[in-house]
Amino acid sequence: MDMKPLIETIVKALVDHPEAVAVECREGEAALLCELSVHDDDIGKVIGKHGRTIQAIRTVVAAAAAGASKRVIVQVKDKG
Amino acid sequence: MKEVTATAATAEEAVRLALAQLGAPRERVDIVVLDEGKRGWFGLFGGRPAVVKAVLKVDPIEEAVRFLERVMAQMGAEGASIEVVRRGKQATLHVHGGPVGLLIGKHGQTLNALQFLAQLVANRYADEYVSIVVDVEHYRERREKALIELANKLAAQVVKTGKEIRLEPLPAHERKIIHAALARHKRVSTYSVGVDPHRSIVVAPAMETKAPTKEAPL
């Protein structure tokens, strides 16, 4: 189950600096954890008002992973 | 961004040429005249051709469609195709085929997420706000019918019991359908409580519209 291309496709279309988008996924015991990093100026864009955008991304990713045995956690990486 | 430079005897002619090369109507293209050109003596010597640059404007709705196609492909939604119906600044992207249940999700959750993201993408390229509706196999129509039915059933129940009923949280456009369905109902009124995404509708018995009584307000 590779969620990296899907997350990248979505996020790159939303940000001003698509070249700075990076997604790293690693398998945990119960879940696949995907960490998303973007340009500093784009953090607000991928989270959205009240987290609506990141929530929509999570919903789409969850649908794509519905057949898989593990759920997917998508997190935006903090700077620093 | 797609652009061409065209050269012709007059600027007008050059614009025509550029549009033909782009295969786009005038309103979808930005034109910059690089050189007005100059007519030579009797059109013979010293003339300079006109040069124009034509840049194809990005179409926000087109961008939303391309985005949705890419995302669906990576969700493993094979066999899905998109039909676009435009109405001015509004467009409905009808998805046909593919794994319908996967794309719609529970109560349209996935569909609403896709719509929200497609709308964000479109408006990155729009001068004026565009509104994008994403629909899968006419799910939205069916959902609207189901919501109206639900609204009427609840209204009847509220009238019977005199007690208000709170629905489960719904997105704004679905709440609107219920508000509208019961707007003319004389014996119930509707309002919403909570904050999105947990905002939900309450169907309540309508306030009695009696003539004002003479009791003193306390």
Short mmCIF file of C-alpha atoms in Angstrom, two decimals:
data_model
loop_
_atom_site.label_atom_id
_atom_site.label_comp_id
_atom_site.label_asym_id
_atom_site.label_seq_id
_atom_site.Cartn_x
_atom_site.Cartn_y
_atom_site.Cartn_z
CA MET A 1 0.00 0.00 0.00
CA ASP A 2 1.79 3.09 -1.22
CA MET A 3 -0.02 6.29 -0.36
CA LYS A 4 2.89 8.56 -1.17
CA PRO A 5 1.97 9.32 -4.82
CA LEU A 6 -1.65 10.10 -3.95
CA ILE A 7 -0.71 12.47 -1.14
CA GLU A 8 1.91 14.15 -3.32
CA THR A 9 -0.53 14.60 -6.21
CA ILE A 10 -3.10 16.28 -3.99
CA VAL A 11 -0.70 18.49 -2.07
CA LYS A 12 1.35 19.63 -5.06
CA ALA A 13 -1.82 20.95 -6.68
CA LEU A 14 -2.62 23.09 -3.64
CA VAL A 15 0.67 24.81 -2.81
CA ASP A 16 2.78 27.61 -4.24
CA HIS A 17 5.99 25.60 -3.92
CA PRO A 18 5.28 22.11 -5.28
CA GLU A 19 9.01 21.40 -5.52
CA ALA A 20 9.26 21.60 -1.73
CA VAL A 21 6.60 18.94 -1.14
CA ALA A 22 7.91 15.73 0.42
CA VAL A 23 6.04 12.76 1.80
CA GLU A 24 7.61 10.06 3.91
CA CYS A 25 5.61 7.01 4.89
CA ARG A 26 6.64 4.35 7.33
CA GLU A 27 4.90 1.23 8.52
CA GLY A 28 3.87 1.19 12.11
CA GLU A 29 2.32 -1.77 13.87
CA ALA A 30 -1.27 -0.76 13.40
CA ALA A 31 -1.01 2.02 10.87
CA LEU A 32 0.93 3.50 8.02
CA LEU A 33 2.24 6.87 9.16
CA CYS A 34 2.76 9.42 6.41
CA GLU A 35 4.58 12.60 7.24
CA LEU A 36 4.07 15.51 4.92
CA SER A 37 6.47 18.39 4.71
CA VAL A 38 5.93 21.52 2.64
CA HIS A 39 7.49 24.95 2.23
CA ASP A 40 7.02 27.19 5.29
CA ASP A 41 4.74 29.52 3.33
CA ASP A 42 2.46 26.63 2.35
CA ILE A 43 1.79 25.14 5.78
CA GLY A 44 -1.38 27.17 6.21
CA LYS A 45 -2.57 26.17 2.74
CA VAL A 46 -2.36 22.42 3.37
CA ILE A 47 -4.01 22.69 6.78
CA GLY A 48 -6.74 25.14 5.76
CA LYS A 49 -9.26 27.00 7.88
CA HIS A 50 -10.01 24.95 10.98
CA GLY A 51 -7.99 22.13 9.42
CA ARG A 52 -10.56 21.59 6.67
CA THR A 53 -8.02 20.99 3.93
CA ILE A 54 -5.87 18.45 5.78
CA GLN A 55 -9.08 16.75 6.89
CA ALA A 56 -10.27 16.47 3.28
CA ILE A 57 -6.87 15.04 2.31
CA ARG A 58 -7.16 12.48 5.11
CA THR A 59 -10.67 11.50 3.99
CA VAL A 60 -9.52 10.89 0.41
CA VAL A 61 -6.46 8.93 1.57
CA ALA A 62 -8.61 6.86 3.92
CA ALA A 63 -10.93 5.99 1.03
CA ALA A 64 -7.99 4.93 -1.12
CA ALA A 65 -6.68 2.74 1.72
CA ALA A 66 -10.09 1.28 2.53
CA GLY A 67 -9.27 -2.18 1.17
CA ALA A 68 -5.98 -2.41 3.04
CA SER A 69 -5.45 -3.94 6.44
CA LYS A 70 -3.87 -0.86 7.98
CA ARG A 71 -5.25 2.60 8.34
CA VAL A 72 -3.23 5.60 7.24
CA ILE A 73 -2.29 8.55 9.40
CA VAL A 74 -1.38 11.74 7.57
CA GLN A 75 0.52 14.33 9.55
CA VAL A 76 1.92 17.71 8.61
CA LYS A 77 5.50 17.97 9.80
CA ASP A 78 6.25 20.81 12.15
CA LYS A 79 9.13 23.06 11.35
CA GLY A 80 12.13 22.97 13.63
CA MET B 1 1.64 28.08 -19.75
CA LYS B 2 0.92 27.75 -23.44
CA GLU B 3 1.87 30.68 -25.62
CA VAL B 4 2.69 31.49 -29.23
CA THR B 5 4.21 34.46 -31.02
CA ALA B 6 2.79 35.34 -34.40
CA THR B 7 4.04 37.66 -37.11
CA ALA B 8 1.90 39.19 -39.86
CA ALA B 9 1.47 42.35 -41.89
CA THR B 10 -0.87 43.92 -39.32
CA ALA B 11 -1.41 43.36 -35.61
CA GLU B 12 -4.98 42.28 -36.30
CA GLU B 13 -3.84 39.66 -38.74
CA ALA B 14 -1.17 38.45 -36.31
CA VAL B 15 -3.78 38.02 -33.55
CA ARG B 16 -5.94 35.96 -35.89
CA LEU B 17 -2.98 33.77 -36.70
CA ALA B 18 -2.05 33.32 -33.05
CA LEU B 19 -5.60 32.31 -32.08
CA ALA B 20 -5.68 29.81 -34.90
CA GLN B 21 -2.42 28.30 -33.71
CA LEU B 22 -3.66 28.01 -30.14
CA GLY B 23 -7.02 26.80 -31.34
CA ALA B 24 -8.71 28.98 -28.73
CA PRO B 25 -11.38 31.70 -28.83
CA ARG B 26 -10.33 35.32 -28.22
CA GLU B 27 -11.71 35.45 -24.66
CA ARG B 28 -9.51 32.60 -23.51
CA VAL B 29 -6.30 34.29 -24.61
CA ASP B 30 -4.24 37.24 -23.35
CA ILE B 31 -2.70 39.25 -26.18
CA VAL B 32 0.44 41.37 -25.95
CA VAL B 33 1.38 43.41 -28.99
CA LEU B 34 5.17 43.27 -29.18
CA ASP B 35 5.43 45.32 -32.34
CA GLU B 36 2.65 47.27 -34.03
CA GLY B 37 4.51 46.92 -37.29
CA LYS B 38 5.00 49.68 -39.79
CA ARG B 39 3.72 50.04 -43.28
CA GLY B 40 6.42 50.63 -45.86
CA TRP B 41 6.22 53.03 -48.76
CA PHE B 42 3.26 51.87 -50.80
CA GLY B 43 3.63 48.59 -48.96
CA LEU B 44 6.92 48.01 -50.67
CA PHE B 45 9.98 49.07 -48.73
CA GLY B 46 10.94 49.72 -45.15
CA GLY B 47 7.86 48.04 -43.78
CA ARG B 48 8.04 46.05 -40.59
CA PRO B 49 5.68 43.19 -39.77
CA ALA B 50 3.53 43.29 -36.65
CA VAL B 51 4.36 40.84 -33.88
CA VAL B 52 1.98 39.73 -31.15
CA LYS B 53 2.31 37.30 -28.31
CA ALA B 54 -0.74 35.27 -27.32
CA VAL B 55 -0.90 33.46 -24.00
CA LEU B 56 -3.57 30.87 -23.35
CA LYS B 57 -5.35 31.75 -20.10
CA VAL B 58 -5.52 28.99 -17.58
CA ASP B 59 -9.07 27.77 -17.22
CA PRO B 60 -9.83 27.13 -13.51
CA ILE B 61 -12.50 24.54 -14.30
CA GLU B 62 -10.15 22.69 -16.63
CA GLU B 63 -7.57 22.62 -13.83
CA ALA B 64 -10.10 21.19 -11.40
CA VAL B 65 -10.99 18.45 -13.90
CA ARG B 66 -7.35 17.53 -14.45
CA PHE B 67 -6.78 17.47 -10.69
CA LEU B 68 -9.75 15.20 -10.09
CA GLU B 69 -8.64 12.86 -12.89
CA ARG B 70 -5.17 12.50 -11.39
CA VAL B 71 -6.44 12.00 -7.85
CA MET B 72 -9.03 9.40 -8.89
CA ALA B 73 -6.42 7.51 -10.90
CA GLN B 74 -4.21 7.29 -7.82
CA MET B 75 -7.07 6.27 -5.59
CA GLY B 76 -7.32 3.22 -7.82
CA ALA B 77 -10.61 4.42 -9.30
CA GLU B 78 -10.14 2.86 -12.69
CA GLY B 79 -12.72 3.31 -15.40
CA ALA B 80 -14.03 6.61 -14.04
CA SER B 81 -14.57 9.41 -16.53
CA ILE B 82 -15.58 13.03 -15.98
CA GLU B 83 -18.28 14.96 -17.80
CA VAL B 84 -18.27 18.71 -17.22
CA VAL B 85 -21.44 20.78 -17.16
CA ARG B 86 -20.75 24.51 -16.93
CA ARG B 87 -23.14 27.20 -15.85
CA GLY B 88 -21.26 30.49 -15.79
CA LYS B 89 -18.97 30.53 -12.76
CA GLN B 90 -20.31 27.19 -11.60
CA ALA B 91 -19.40 23.78 -12.91
CA THR B 92 -20.56 20.31 -12.07
CA LEU B 93 -18.07 17.52 -12.63
CA HIS B 94 -20.11 14.38 -13.19
CA VAL B 95 -18.10 11.24 -12.59
CA HIS B 96 -19.31 8.20 -14.50
CA GLY B 97 -18.21 4.65 -13.88
CA GLY B 98 -15.43 3.49 -11.62
CA PRO B 99 -15.82 2.25 -8.05
CA VAL B 100 -18.82 4.39 -7.12
CA GLY B 101 -18.93 3.44 -3.44
CA LEU B 102 -15.26 4.22 -2.92
CA LEU B 103 -15.64 7.65 -4.48
CA ILE B 104 -18.78 8.56 -2.55
CA GLY B 105 -17.90 7.22 0.88
CA LYS B 106 -20.09 7.15 3.95
CA HIS B 107 -22.86 9.74 3.55
CA GLY B 108 -20.88 11.28 0.70
CA GLN B 109 -17.85 12.04 2.88
CA THR B 110 -15.28 11.14 0.24
CA LEU B 111 -17.25 12.91 -2.47
CA ASN B 112 -17.44 16.06 -0.36
CA ALA B 113 -13.70 15.93 0.36
CA LEU B 114 -12.94 15.55 -3.36
CA GLN B 115 -15.27 18.44 -4.12
CA PHE B 116 -13.66 20.65 -1.48
CA LEU B 117 -10.16 19.95 -2.83
CA ALA B 118 -11.20 20.39 -6.49
CA GLN B 119 -12.76 23.72 -5.57
CA LEU B 120 -9.54 24.84 -3.86
CA VAL B 121 -7.52 23.92 -6.94
CA ALA B 122 -9.91 25.73 -9.30
CA ASN B 123 -9.81 28.91 -7.25
CA ARG B 124 -6.03 29.01 -7.26
CA TYR B 125 -6.40 29.87 -10.96
CA ALA B 126 -9.57 31.97 -10.87
CA ASP B 127 -9.96 35.76 -10.90
CA GLU B 128 -13.57 35.44 -9.84
CA TYR B 129 -14.69 32.79 -7.40
CA VAL B 130 -15.78 29.62 -9.15
CA SER B 131 -17.93 27.00 -7.55
CA ILE B 132 -17.26 23.35 -8.28
CA VAL B 133 -19.72 20.55 -7.62
CA VAL B 134 -18.46 16.99 -7.87
CA ASP B 135 -21.08 14.32 -8.37
CA VAL B 136 -20.82 10.57 -8.86
CA GLU B 137 -23.60 8.80 -10.78
CA HIS B 138 -26.11 11.48 -9.71
CA TYR B 139 -25.54 10.75 -6.03
CA ARG B 140 -26.30 14.38 -5.12
CA GLU B 141 -29.77 14.25 -6.69
CA ARG B 142 -30.57 11.01 -4.91
CA ARG B 143 -29.22 12.38 -1.65
CA GLU B 144 -31.31 15.52 -2.07
CA LYS B 145 -34.45 13.45 -2.52
CA ALA B 146 -33.57 11.34 0.52
CA LEU B 147 -32.94 14.46 2.63
CA ILE B 148 -36.25 16.03 1.61
CA GLU B 149 -38.05 12.82 2.50
CA LEU B 150 -36.25 12.72 5.83
CA ALA B 151 -37.14 16.36 6.47
CA ASN B 152 -40.83 15.72 5.89
CA LYS B 153 -40.84 12.62 8.05
CA LEU B 154 -39.15 14.48 10.92
CA ALA B 155 -41.49 17.44 10.55
CA ALA B 156 -44.48 15.12 10.90
CA GLN B 157 -42.92 13.58 13.99
CA VAL B 158 -42.22 16.99 15.54
CA VAL B 159 -45.80 18.09 14.92
CA LYS B 160 -47.09 14.90 16.51
CA THR B 161 -44.89 14.96 19.62
CA GLY B 162 -44.36 18.70 20.02
CA LYS B 163 -40.70 17.97 20.76
CA GLU B 164 -37.78 19.21 18.75
CA ILE B 165 -35.39 16.83 16.99
CA ARG B 166 -31.72 17.31 16.36
CA LEU B 167 -30.26 15.65 13.26
CA GLU B 168 -26.77 14.29 12.85
CA PRO B 169 -24.20 16.82 11.60
CA LEU B 170 -24.45 17.64 7.90
CA PRO B 171 -22.37 19.78 5.57
CA ALA B 172 -23.70 23.25 4.70
CA HIS B 173 -25.20 22.40 1.30
CA GLU B 174 -27.10 19.46 2.80
CA ARG B 175 -28.43 21.54 5.69
CA LYS B 176 -29.63 24.04 3.12
CA ILE B 177 -31.70 21.35 1.42
CA ILE B 178 -33.49 20.58 4.69
CA HIS B 179 -34.00 24.23 5.64
CA ALA B 180 -35.45 24.88 2.19
CA ALA B 181 -37.67 21.80 2.30
CA LEU B 182 -39.28 22.94 5.55
CA ALA B 183 -39.20 26.70 4.99
CA ARG B 184 -42.90 26.79 4.04
CA HIS B 185 -43.99 24.29 6.64
CA LYS B 186 -46.39 26.13 8.94
CA ARG B 187 -46.04 23.98 12.03
CA VAL B 188 -42.27 23.51 12.30
CA SER B 189 -39.27 25.77 12.08
CA THR B 190 -35.62 24.86 11.54
CA TYR B 191 -32.35 26.24 12.81
CA SER B 192 -28.78 25.01 13.12
CA VAL B 193 -26.59 24.56 16.18
CA GLY B 194 -22.91 23.85 16.65
CA VAL B 195 -19.88 24.73 14.59
CA ASP B 196 -18.86 23.12 11.31
CA PRO B 197 -18.02 20.31 10.73
CA HIS B 198 -20.30 19.31 13.60
CA ARG B 199 -23.09 21.75 12.85
CA SER B 200 -26.47 20.13 12.78
CA ILE B 201 -30.07 21.05 12.13
CA VAL B 202 -32.80 21.16 14.73
CA VAL B 203 -36.40 20.75 13.63
CA ALA B 204 -38.61 22.41 16.23
CA PRO B 205 -42.32 23.07 16.65
CA ALA B 206 -43.12 26.46 15.11
CA MET B 207 -43.73 29.36 17.47
CA GLU B 208 -47.42 29.95 17.93
CA THR B 209 -48.43 32.92 15.85
CA LYS B 210 -51.33 34.03 18.00
CA ALA B 211 -52.41 37.60 18.32
CA PRO B 212 -50.44 39.32 21.08
CA THR B 213 -51.96 38.60 24.48
CA LYS B 214 -52.63 41.19 27.06
CA GLU B 215 -50.57 39.53 29.74
CA ALA B 216 -47.86 41.70 31.14
CA PRO B 217 -44.40 40.45 30.21
CA LEU B 218 -42.43 39.31 33.22
#
